[in-house]
Amino acid sequence: MLPFLQDLAEQAARELDPRWHAYLETGAGAEISLHEAEQAWHTYRLRPRVLRAAGAASTAVEILGTRLETPVAVGPTAYHRMFHEQGEVATAAGARAAGALMIASTRATTPLASIAAAAGPWWLQVYLTRERAAIEGLVAEAAELGASALVLTGDTPVLSTRARGRDSVAQMPLDWHQVNLGRHLRPEVDAMRAIEQDPAASLEDIERLAELSGLPVLVKGVLRADDADACLAAGAAGIVVSNHGGRQLDRAVATAYALPEVVAAVGGRAPVLVDGGIRSGVDALVALALGADAVLLGRPVVWGLAAGGSEGVTTVLDGVTADLVEALSLAGVAAVGALSAADVIAARR
Ligand SMILES: Cc1cc2nc3c(=O)[nH]c(=O)nc-3n(C[C@H](O)[C@H](O)[C@H](O)COP(=O)(O)O)c2cc1C
């Protein structure tokens, strides 16, 4: 982990309400996947080249038509008002200043229109809700507000039992829960039940969301080659390799290990993004060399948000990108697009 991220994590631990901090940091079950995530990136080694005039390496990328200054993006995390009074509006502004993509969560706690107004390029993460009208209304709104893709999270048919902070979400103010989904509910329904995860979400929902929104739909939470294939066959425009930051199925395989088989299965047909335990530009470089098109940061962005609002978010994204630039130069690679699997090798154990 980059030292400045460690400092921000410690500051967040000191300053946040303990209920919100527990929600932020927890994993599922015995937190085995949570603890393995970072370590798994460390099991690769780089194969640098010499004398390649790779001075100021370029980090610009284009993903599904979205041009970004950096492949380091803001992953979807819920409930940003737990961490800063301006919530997701500050996160979006921070990402924009860094030239980074912002993926707003279905469970954002500030109005989507304000997030869209503050953001540069942004996508909406989608949880299918029991009352489909709620999420479908939000998706239609996102399309109107200029979201350029949807990210359908597929690993959360039900919420897992978390190791810590189990009561935190129940203690949130009601309006944080309903600020976005509430607009799309009929008055007669039980609002809190209506916006729960729908355990019946299926591959068919990919096409349905694409038709409804006119937007490309990526599927998040994929950890297997056959699943990546199935998602693409069902109409997915991209894949996000993720185990939800170790918060859903404990002992789900580390993303650093799952990424190569997913990249091989996708075979260049669609972009592949990855998240989980990425805490430096060198981690990002390994992911990009293994075939990812971009990496998402979950907790580190929230540490920045908690410590310094939008500027803190920019600091995190800029800092990880600067570390990536340095690592690219040292590896003798002039641009992220020039990385390949030949640049990494499994560490000898
Ligand atoms: C506090 C928190 C809230 C999250 N909320 C969501 C969410 O609303 N939707 C989603 O798809 N993933 C959610 N995730 C998972 C992240 O998108 C991401 O997969 C994970 O945090 C990446 O790992 P990292 O935190 O180690 O960077 C959440 C993660 C955290 C830490």
mmCIF file of C-alpha atoms and ligand atoms in Angstrom, residues 23-26 34 37 75-78 83 105-107 125 127 153 155-156 220 242-245 247 275-279 296-300 302, ligand 1:
data_model
loop_
_atom_site.group_PDB
_atom_site.id
_atom_site.type_symbol
_atom_site.label_atom_id
_atom_site.label_comp_id
_atom_site.label_asym_id
_atom_site.label_seq_id
_atom_site.Cartn_x
_atom_site.Cartn_y
_atom_site.Cartn_z
ATOM 1 C CA TYR A 23 -19.303 -0.435 7.505
ATOM 2 C CA LEU A 24 -16.487 0.869 5.307
ATOM 3 C CA GLU A 25 -13.794 -1.546 6.375
ATOM 4 C CA THR A 26 -15.668 -4.779 6.968
ATOM 5 C CA LEU A 34 -10.775 -9.212 2.304
ATOM 6 C CA ALA A 37 -7.007 -9.212 -1.921
ATOM 7 C CA GLY A 75 -15.507 2.052 -8.039
ATOM 8 C CA PRO A 76 -19.112 2.122 -6.847
ATOM 9 C CA THR A 77 -19.417 2.397 -3.076
ATOM 10 C CA ALA A 78 -22.618 3.090 -1.198
ATOM 11 C CA PHE A 83 -18.148 9.740 5.125
ATOM 12 C CA SER A 105 -23.777 3.464 -6.638
ATOM 13 C CA THR A 106 -27.487 2.644 -6.751
ATOM 14 C CA ARG A 107 -27.190 3.303 -3.025
ATOM 15 C CA GLN A 125 -23.912 0.971 -10.839
ATOM 16 C CA TYR A 127 -28.577 -3.232 -8.086
ATOM 17 C CA THR A 153 -23.609 -5.876 -9.970
ATOM 18 C CA ASP A 155 -22.622 -10.858 -6.969
ATOM 19 C CA THR A 156 -25.236 -9.550 -4.551
ATOM 20 C CA LYS A 220 -19.600 -6.596 -12.071
ATOM 21 C CA SER A 242 -14.559 -8.266 -8.583
ATOM 22 C CA ASN A 243 -15.314 -10.116 -5.370
ATOM 23 C CA HIS A 244 -16.984 -6.999 -3.961
ATOM 24 C CA GLY A 245 -13.969 -6.098 -1.865
ATOM 25 C CA ARG A 247 -17.798 -8.196 1.294
ATOM 26 C CA ASP A 275 -11.073 -4.134 -8.481
ATOM 27 C CA GLY A 276 -10.165 -5.389 -5.029
ATOM 28 C CA GLY A 277 -7.103 -4.552 -2.957
ATOM 29 C CA ILE A 278 -5.503 -2.198 -5.478
ATOM 30 C CA ARG A 279 -3.452 0.119 -3.312
ATOM 31 C CA LEU A 296 -11.404 0.558 -9.721
ATOM 32 C CA LEU A 297 -10.629 1.778 -6.229
ATOM 33 C CA GLY A 298 -13.207 1.155 -3.501
ATOM 34 C CA ARG A 299 -12.057 1.919 0.033
ATOM 35 C CA PRO A 300 -9.091 4.185 -0.885
ATOM 36 C CA VAL A 302 -13.578 6.735 0.576
HETATM 37 C C1 LIG B 1 -18.167 0.806 1.774
HETATM 38 C C2 LIG B 1 -18.355 0.026 0.506
HETATM 39 C C3 LIG B 1 -19.566 0.095 -0.159
HETATM 40 C C4 LIG B 1 -19.738 -0.596 -1.363
HETATM 41 N N1 LIG B 1 -20.899 -0.440 -2.054
HETATM 42 C C5 LIG B 1 -21.044 -1.028 -3.266
HETATM 43 C C6 LIG B 1 -22.193 -0.774 -4.053
HETATM 44 O O1 LIG B 1 -23.070 -0.006 -3.681
HETATM 45 N N2 LIG B 1 -22.273 -1.407 -5.247
HETATM 46 C C7 LIG B 1 -21.301 -2.254 -5.712
HETATM 47 O O2 LIG B 1 -21.419 -2.817 -6.805
HETATM 48 N N3 LIG B 1 -20.179 -2.477 -4.990
HETATM 49 C C8 LIG B 1 -20.031 -1.887 -3.798
HETATM 50 N N4 LIG B 1 -18.875 -2.094 -3.078
HETATM 51 C C9 LIG B 1 -17.788 -2.893 -3.661
HETATM 52 C C10 LIG B 1 -16.837 -2.003 -4.473
HETATM 53 O O3 LIG B 1 -17.439 -1.558 -5.665
HETATM 54 C C11 LIG B 1 -15.556 -2.722 -4.879
HETATM 55 O O4 LIG B 1 -15.894 -3.935 -5.518
HETATM 56 C C12 LIG B 1 -14.579 -2.985 -3.741
HETATM 57 O O5 LIG B 1 -14.666 -2.026 -2.726
HETATM 58 C C13 LIG B 1 -13.178 -3.005 -4.316
HETATM 59 O O6 LIG B 1 -12.268 -3.344 -3.377
HETATM 60 P P1 LIG B 1 -11.343 -2.295 -2.538
HETATM 61 O O7 LIG B 1 -12.260 -1.646 -1.558
HETATM 62 O O8 LIG B 1 -10.353 -3.218 -1.927
HETATM 63 O O9 LIG B 1 -10.706 -1.317 -3.509
HETATM 64 C C14 LIG B 1 -18.694 -1.421 -1.871
HETATM 65 C C15 LIG B 1 -17.471 -1.486 -1.170
HETATM 66 C C16 LIG B 1 -17.297 -0.772 -0.008
HETATM 67 C C17 LIG B 1 -15.957 -0.838 0.686
#
